[in-house]
Structures are given as C-alpha cells and as structure tokens.
Short mmCIF file of C-alpha atoms in Angstrom, two decimals:
data_model
loop_
_atom_site.label_atom_id
_atom_site.label_comp_id
_atom_site.label_asym_id
_atom_site.label_seq_id
_atom_site.Cartn_x
_atom_site.Cartn_y
_atom_site.Cartn_z
CA UNK A 13 41.09 5.68 77.78
CA UNK A 14 42.24 8.52 79.79
CA UNK A 15 42.57 7.80 83.50
CA UNK A 16 41.06 10.32 86.07
CA UNK A 17 44.39 11.98 86.63
CA UNK A 18 44.96 12.80 83.22
CA UNK A 19 41.26 13.90 82.57
CA UNK A 20 41.83 16.40 85.53
CA UNK A 21 45.05 17.61 84.20
CA UNK A 22 43.51 18.42 80.92
CA UNK A 23 40.61 20.04 82.54
CA UNK A 24 43.11 22.12 84.32
CA UNK A 25 45.02 23.09 81.32
CA UNK A 26 41.86 24.16 79.65
CA UNK A 27 41.21 26.40 82.46
CA UNK A 28 44.68 27.85 82.20
CA UNK A 29 44.55 28.54 78.25
CA UNK A 30 40.74 30.30 78.84
CA UNK A 31 42.33 32.21 81.72
CA UNK A 32 45.31 33.64 79.92
CA UNK A 33 43.18 34.27 76.63
CA UNK A 34 40.80 36.39 78.80
CA UNK A 35 43.78 38.26 80.38
CA UNK A 36 45.46 39.02 77.11
CA UNK A 37 42.23 40.11 75.34
CA UNK A 38 41.73 42.30 78.34
CA UNK A 39 45.25 43.53 78.92
CA UNK A 40 46.42 44.65 75.00
CA UNK A 41 43.80 47.41 74.69
CA UNK A 42 42.12 48.85 77.58
CA UNK A 43 38.55 49.80 76.68
CA UNK A 44 37.60 53.51 76.69
CA UNK A 45 35.39 55.62 78.86
CA UNK A 46 31.81 55.82 77.90
CA UNK A 47 31.16 58.66 75.18
CA UNK A 48 28.18 60.91 75.15
CA UNK A 49 26.43 63.14 72.87
CA UNK A 50 26.98 66.70 73.41
CA UNK A 51 26.21 69.96 71.87
CA UNK A 52 27.12 73.54 72.56
CA UNK A 53 26.91 77.09 71.17
CA UNK A 54 29.24 79.62 70.95
CA UNK A 55 29.87 83.24 69.92
CA UNK A 56 33.15 84.20 68.87
CA UNK A 57 34.21 88.09 68.49
CA UNK A 58 36.81 88.68 66.07
CA UNK A 59 39.40 91.61 65.67
CA UNK A 60 40.18 94.12 62.77
CA UNK A 61 41.93 92.00 60.01
CA UNK A 62 40.73 88.84 60.83
CA UNK A 63 38.73 87.11 58.18
CA UNK A 64 35.39 85.46 58.51
CA UNK A 65 36.82 82.23 57.63
CA UNK A 66 39.16 82.23 60.73
CA UNK A 67 36.35 83.70 62.61
CA UNK A 68 34.52 80.67 62.03
CA UNK A 69 37.15 78.28 62.87
CA UNK A 70 37.46 79.98 66.45
CA UNK A 71 33.68 79.78 66.90
CA UNK A 72 33.97 76.14 66.31
CA UNK A 73 36.76 75.53 68.71
CA UNK A 74 34.56 77.82 71.24
CA UNK A 75 31.45 75.70 70.47
CA UNK A 76 33.25 72.31 71.14
CA UNK A 77 34.68 73.45 74.23
CA UNK A 78 31.27 74.64 75.80
CA UNK A 79 29.92 71.27 74.80
CA UNK A 80 32.08 69.50 76.86
CA UNK A 81 32.21 72.05 79.57
CA UNK A 82 28.53 71.58 79.84
CA UNK A 83 28.63 68.07 80.04
CA UNK A 84 31.81 67.03 82.01
CA UNK A 85 32.65 70.35 83.86
CA UNK A 86 35.68 72.23 84.59
CA UNK A 87 38.89 71.76 86.75
CA UNK A 88 39.84 75.07 88.24
CA UNK A 89 43.19 75.29 89.52
CA UNK A 90 44.95 78.38 91.58
CA UNK A 91 48.54 78.98 91.88
CA UNK A 92 49.91 81.37 94.54
CA UNK A 93 53.41 82.53 94.66
CA UNK A 94 54.76 84.45 97.73
CA UNK A 95 57.46 87.13 96.95
CA UNK A 96 59.41 88.85 99.75
CA UNK A 97 61.49 92.17 99.18
CA UNK A 98 63.09 94.63 101.28
CA UNK A 99 61.58 97.95 101.11
CA UNK A 100 63.49 100.75 103.47
CA UNK A 101 64.89 98.22 105.78
CA UNK A 102 61.43 96.45 106.17
CA UNK A 103 60.51 93.37 104.56
CA UNK A 104 57.65 93.57 102.51
CA UNK A 105 55.57 90.29 101.47
CA UNK A 106 53.45 89.92 98.64
CA UNK A 107 51.09 87.27 96.62
CA UNK A 108 50.76 86.53 93.25
CA UNK A 109 47.57 84.31 92.16
CA UNK A 110 47.09 82.90 88.79
CA UNK A 111 43.59 80.62 88.22
CA UNK A 112 43.56 78.47 85.33
CA UNK A 113 40.21 76.64 83.80
CA UNK A 114 40.47 73.47 82.19
CA UNK A 115 37.50 71.61 80.54
CA UNK A 116 37.30 67.97 81.84
CA UNK A 117 36.18 66.55 78.57
CA UNK A 118 37.50 65.50 75.11
CA UNK A 119 35.80 66.14 71.74
CA UNK A 120 35.94 62.58 69.87
CA UNK A 121 34.42 63.69 66.61
CA UNK A 122 31.56 66.05 64.99
CA UNK A 123 28.35 64.70 64.07
CA UNK A 124 26.23 66.33 61.55
CA UNK A 125 27.32 69.62 60.08
CA UNK A 126 28.03 72.69 62.48
CA UNK A 127 25.60 75.51 61.72
CA UNK A 128 26.98 79.34 61.70
CA UNK A 129 25.39 82.79 61.86
CA UNK A 130 27.64 85.34 60.20
CA UNK A 131 27.84 88.89 60.54
CA UNK A 132 30.21 92.11 61.03
CA UNK A 133 29.86 94.53 63.60
CA UNK A 134 32.11 97.70 63.55
CA UNK A 135 34.22 96.01 60.65
CA UNK A 136 34.93 92.76 62.55
CA UNK A 137 33.71 89.28 62.12
CA UNK A 138 31.22 87.95 64.56
CA UNK A 139 30.34 84.19 64.37
CA UNK A 140 27.78 82.22 66.27
CA UNK A 141 28.48 78.41 65.87
CA UNK A 142 26.24 75.56 67.15
CA UNK A 143 27.93 72.18 67.18
CA UNK A 144 26.95 68.45 68.03
CA UNK A 145 29.30 65.50 68.50
CA UNK A 146 30.51 62.82 70.63
CA UNK A 147 32.73 63.57 73.63
CA UNK A 148 34.05 61.55 76.80
CA UNK A 149 35.47 62.61 80.20
CA UNK A 150 39.45 62.91 80.08
CA UNK A 151 40.98 59.57 81.17
CA UNK A 152 44.41 60.91 81.10
CA UNK A 153 45.67 57.70 79.65
CA UNK A 154 46.74 58.41 76.25
CA UNK A 155 50.36 59.25 76.22
CA UNK A 156 51.27 62.83 75.67
CA UNK A 157 53.16 63.72 72.38
CA UNK A 158 54.19 66.99 71.03
CA UNK A 159 52.89 67.71 67.20
CA UNK A 160 53.66 70.74 65.42
CA UNK A 161 53.05 71.92 61.61
CA UNK A 162 56.30 73.32 60.13
CA UNK A 163 57.13 75.57 57.17
CA UNK A 164 60.56 73.97 56.84
CA UNK A 165 62.15 70.70 57.85
CA UNK A 166 63.20 72.04 61.15
CA UNK A 167 61.46 71.85 64.43
CA UNK A 168 61.71 75.39 65.06
CA UNK A 169 59.87 76.46 62.05
CA UNK A 170 56.62 76.13 63.76
CA UNK A 171 53.68 77.59 61.76
CA UNK A 172 49.97 77.35 61.03
CA UNK A 173 49.78 79.69 57.99
CA UNK A 174 50.76 78.59 54.60
CA UNK A 175 50.58 79.67 50.98
CA UNK A 176 49.50 77.88 48.24
CA UNK A 177 51.56 74.99 47.19
CA UNK A 178 54.05 75.51 50.04
CA UNK A 179 55.68 72.54 51.48
CA UNK A 180 54.24 71.46 54.98
CA UNK A 181 55.98 69.37 57.36
CA UNK A 182 54.75 67.70 60.48
CA UNK A 183 57.08 67.40 63.65
CA UNK A 184 56.24 64.66 66.12
CA UNK A 185 58.01 64.13 69.29
CA UNK A 186 57.00 60.34 70.53
CA UNK A 187 55.92 59.92 74.29
CA UNK A 188 58.10 57.56 76.48
CA UNK A 189 56.13 54.81 74.70
CA UNK A 190 56.34 53.31 71.02
CA UNK A 191 53.12 54.67 69.20
CA UNK A 192 51.13 53.58 65.89
CA UNK A 193 50.19 56.95 63.95
CA UNK A 194 47.97 57.96 61.46
CA UNK A 195 47.99 61.65 59.98
CA UNK A 196 45.36 62.85 57.76
CA UNK A 197 44.19 66.28 56.32
CA UNK A 198 40.54 67.61 56.17
CA UNK A 199 39.83 70.25 53.33
CA UNK A 200 36.99 72.56 53.39
CA UNK A 201 34.91 70.58 51.06
CA UNK A 202 34.23 67.67 53.57
CA UNK A 203 37.13 65.10 52.56
CA UNK A 204 39.58 63.67 54.43
CA UNK A 205 43.02 62.45 52.89
CA UNK A 206 45.22 59.76 54.61
CA UNK A 207 48.75 61.25 54.45
CA UNK A 208 50.45 58.59 56.51
CA UNK A 209 51.01 55.71 56.99
CA UNK A 210 52.35 55.70 53.21
CA UNK A 211 51.46 52.52 51.12
CA UNK A 212 55.00 51.18 51.84
CA UNK A 213 54.97 51.58 55.36
CA UNK A 214 55.09 48.28 57.26
CA UNK A 215 51.75 47.44 59.41
CA UNK A 216 53.69 46.91 62.47
CA UNK A 217 55.63 50.35 62.03
CA UNK A 218 55.83 52.69 65.18
CA UNK A 219 57.14 55.96 66.11
CA UNK A 220 59.56 54.87 68.70
CA UNK A 221 59.57 56.47 72.13
CA UNK A 222 61.65 59.46 72.91
CA UNK A 223 62.44 60.04 69.22
CA UNK A 224 61.98 63.07 66.95
CA UNK A 225 60.16 62.65 63.62
CA UNK A 226 59.79 65.10 60.78
CA UNK A 227 57.32 63.70 58.26
CA UNK A 228 56.71 64.70 54.76
CA UNK A 229 60.26 65.57 53.97
CA UNK A 230 61.31 64.30 50.46
CA UNK A 231 64.83 64.77 50.85
CA UNK A 232 64.85 62.25 53.88
CA UNK A 233 64.77 58.39 53.12
CA UNK A 234 61.88 56.72 54.50
CA UNK A 235 63.60 53.82 56.72
CA UNK A 236 61.64 51.96 58.73
CA UNK A 237 58.42 54.12 58.14
CA UNK A 238 58.35 53.41 54.31
CA UNK A 239 58.93 55.69 51.47
CA UNK A 240 56.99 58.81 50.75
CA UNK A 241 55.32 58.90 47.66
CA UNK A 242 55.05 61.79 45.24
CA UNK A 243 56.19 65.29 46.34
CA UNK A 244 55.15 65.60 49.89
CA UNK A 245 52.29 67.51 51.77
CA UNK A 246 51.09 70.79 50.40
CA UNK A 247 47.68 72.33 49.60
CA UNK A 248 46.54 74.18 46.57
CA UNK A 249 44.06 77.00 46.71
CA UNK A 250 43.11 80.03 44.91
CA UNK A 251 41.47 81.54 47.98
CA UNK A 252 41.86 81.42 51.65
CA UNK A 253 41.40 77.89 52.83
CA UNK A 254 41.20 76.66 56.26
CA UNK A 255 42.33 72.75 56.72
CA UNK A 256 42.60 70.67 59.50
CA UNK A 257 45.49 68.20 60.29
CA UNK A 258 44.64 65.03 62.66
CA UNK A 259 47.23 63.15 64.15
CA UNK A 260 45.73 59.91 65.53
CA UNK A 261 48.13 57.89 67.78
CA UNK A 262 47.89 54.94 70.36
CA UNK A 263 50.26 52.51 72.05
CA UNK A 264 47.93 50.02 70.60
CA UNK A 265 47.67 48.90 66.96
CA UNK A 266 44.49 50.20 65.48
CA UNK A 267 42.73 49.32 61.96
CA UNK A 268 42.69 52.59 59.69
CA UNK A 269 39.39 51.93 58.05
CA UNK A 270 38.02 51.68 54.95
CA UNK A 271 39.37 54.38 52.26
CA UNK A 272 38.84 54.92 48.63
CA UNK A 273 41.51 55.68 46.43
CA UNK A 274 41.76 59.08 44.45
CA UNK A 275 43.99 58.64 41.43
CA UNK A 276 44.44 62.22 40.68
CA UNK A 277 45.65 62.86 44.32
CA UNK A 278 47.52 59.65 44.49
CA UNK A 279 45.82 59.49 47.93
CA UNK A 280 43.41 57.41 49.85
CA UNK A 281 40.44 59.41 50.95
CA UNK A 282 37.02 59.10 53.11
CA UNK A 283 34.07 61.74 53.65
CA UNK A 284 34.34 63.92 56.86
CA UNK A 285 31.12 62.02 58.15
CA UNK A 286 32.64 58.52 57.51
CA UNK A 287 36.11 59.88 59.28
CA UNK A 288 34.02 60.83 62.28
CA UNK A 289 32.41 57.74 62.54
CA UNK A 290 35.86 56.10 62.40
CA UNK A 291 37.29 58.11 65.36
CA UNK A 292 34.19 57.57 67.38
CA UNK A 293 34.65 53.62 66.67
CA UNK A 294 38.20 53.69 67.22
CA UNK A 295 38.39 56.01 70.55
CA UNK A 296 35.53 54.38 71.67
CA UNK A 297 37.37 51.00 71.88
CA UNK A 298 40.76 52.33 73.23
CA UNK A 299 41.10 55.14 76.07
CA UNK A 300 45.09 55.19 75.44
CA UNK A 301 44.27 56.39 72.04
CA UNK A 302 44.55 60.15 71.50
CA UNK A 303 44.17 62.96 68.76
CA UNK A 304 45.98 66.11 67.99
CA UNK A 305 44.08 68.58 65.69
CA UNK A 306 46.05 71.30 64.27
CA UNK A 307 44.39 74.28 62.01
CA UNK A 308 46.18 75.07 59.02
CA UNK A 309 45.09 78.34 56.86
CA UNK A 310 46.39 78.40 53.40
CA UNK A 311 46.62 81.73 51.52
CA UNK A 312 46.63 81.98 47.71
CA UNK A 313 50.05 83.13 46.10
CA UNK A 314 50.05 86.80 45.08
CA UNK A 315 52.88 85.88 42.53
CA UNK A 316 50.88 83.18 40.90
CA UNK A 317 48.34 83.82 38.18
CA UNK A 318 45.33 81.66 38.50
CA UNK A 319 42.85 80.55 35.96
CA UNK A 320 39.14 80.37 36.46
CA UNK A 321 36.52 78.60 34.37
#
C-alpha cells in the first residue's frame, strides 16, 4: 500500500508529465492564422507579341492579389531620400519619394476552377479572370528562402522559359534554419507531380540552414537527399504550355499526402483539386509553412518533328 507521501509524489509526477506533453505538443508546430474564403476578379491587358496563354497566367495572378487585397488590405510604405548638391555656389536640396504597396495576405490554395473571358483588342490579348480560394493574413513566421528555376546547373542561369524536353533545375537557398521541402509540378491538364522528395530520400532529410542546393542535376550524387530517379526534370510538349512549380517548405516535419503512382512517368501524382486541399490542410495547421510558386512557360522545339494522331 502506498503511503501518503508516495501518492503525492506520483500525483506530482503525473502533473509534470501532462504539462510537459502539452508544452511539447503546442511548441513543436504552431497553429497557423485562420484562413478565409476569398474571391477576386482582374482584367489583364497584354502587350504585342504576348500569347493568350501567358496573358491568362497574368490575369490569374492579378485576380488572386485582388482577392487578398479585398479581404486583408494593403500595406503602403513610402521612402523619402534627401539629396544635396551645390549649384552656382548655392546648396540645392531635393527630395526623392518612392511609394510601394504590398498585399497583406497570402494565397493558400485555389478552390474550384478559375473562369476566364478572353479577347483581343488591337491585336493584343485581354483576359478577365475570376478566381476563388483560401487566403490568410500574412504572419511573417515562415522562413524566407530564395527559389529559382534554372536552365543550367548554375545558380546564375535563372529562367522561366524553356523548350520541349529541356532540363530544368531548381535552386534553393535555405534560410537560417533547416527546412523540410516538397517540390511539385502542375501541368495544364490538372495533374500535379511530386518531384521531390525522391523515393530514396530519408523521411527526416532537410535542407540545411545557410546552404545552396540545386535539385534535379543528374550529374550530382544525391548524398543525404537521396538519389534522383530517371533523367531529371523536364517537360515535353508540342505546343506552348504553362506549368507551375511549387516549392513547399517548413522547419516542421509535414506529411506529404496520399499520392497515386503513375508508372509511365515514374512519379507520384494527384489532381490539382486534391493538391489544393492538401495545401489548405497543411498550411492551416502550420503558420511557419511557406510556399513559393514559379510559372514556367515551355515552347515546342522548332528542330523537332512532332507526330500527331
């Protein structure tokens, strides 16, 4: 039989354990700010030589920004610089003013399918886009990373325009914290491909703080990130195609969702709709999760003979 002192000690230990568990559960991953349903409409006026496909992409970006601006507002900042110079032995003072406007929200995911009205005016494309999605107020808690698409395995070879079957590389400069990363590619047909982590990537593999990484270089050994399967990252097309590259990252470990293996591509896939649902769930649970989106335009290769059915 336990004496009174032993019972008190056991009770105290249970309280300590429960308290520690609560602290650990709340401290490992901070809950994100509440997301809201947002919608916006924007008309984009293109320029001579711009394709309708490119104009639609610009209209979508504008509609998303308009939706966030309408719900969360904008932050307006003004920088004033004073300059002094001597003219005819007299001091002349001048002021230079620069005003910037920043949307105070971030786009989490698109819900439904964006609607477009397309037309040409004086030979240039004009597109009105209406879009709905989920957005949240900027928290500034996601680590800031640098992400670029590259046309060569060199961080200076930044590009967003590629040719059919041309190798694409992804440059990531990690923040001052280790981060877990997922890289996905979305095509125009509503399919998202999980490009990274690779099948051989350890579950706890992170991009180490302060390091530069170039992903999808088949001439580089995988090391701690695992070996890349296949021939790297490239897009095959016989027409102008716009694809989106998503780089999702967080200092907290996050599940990658349920994907379907596509044998002919040797990649895991899911629909755009399911991917957007996954992003809403993940970013709703983790305010330190960030996402970079890069639009990639891919042109058919003029030196290649395409076969049509």
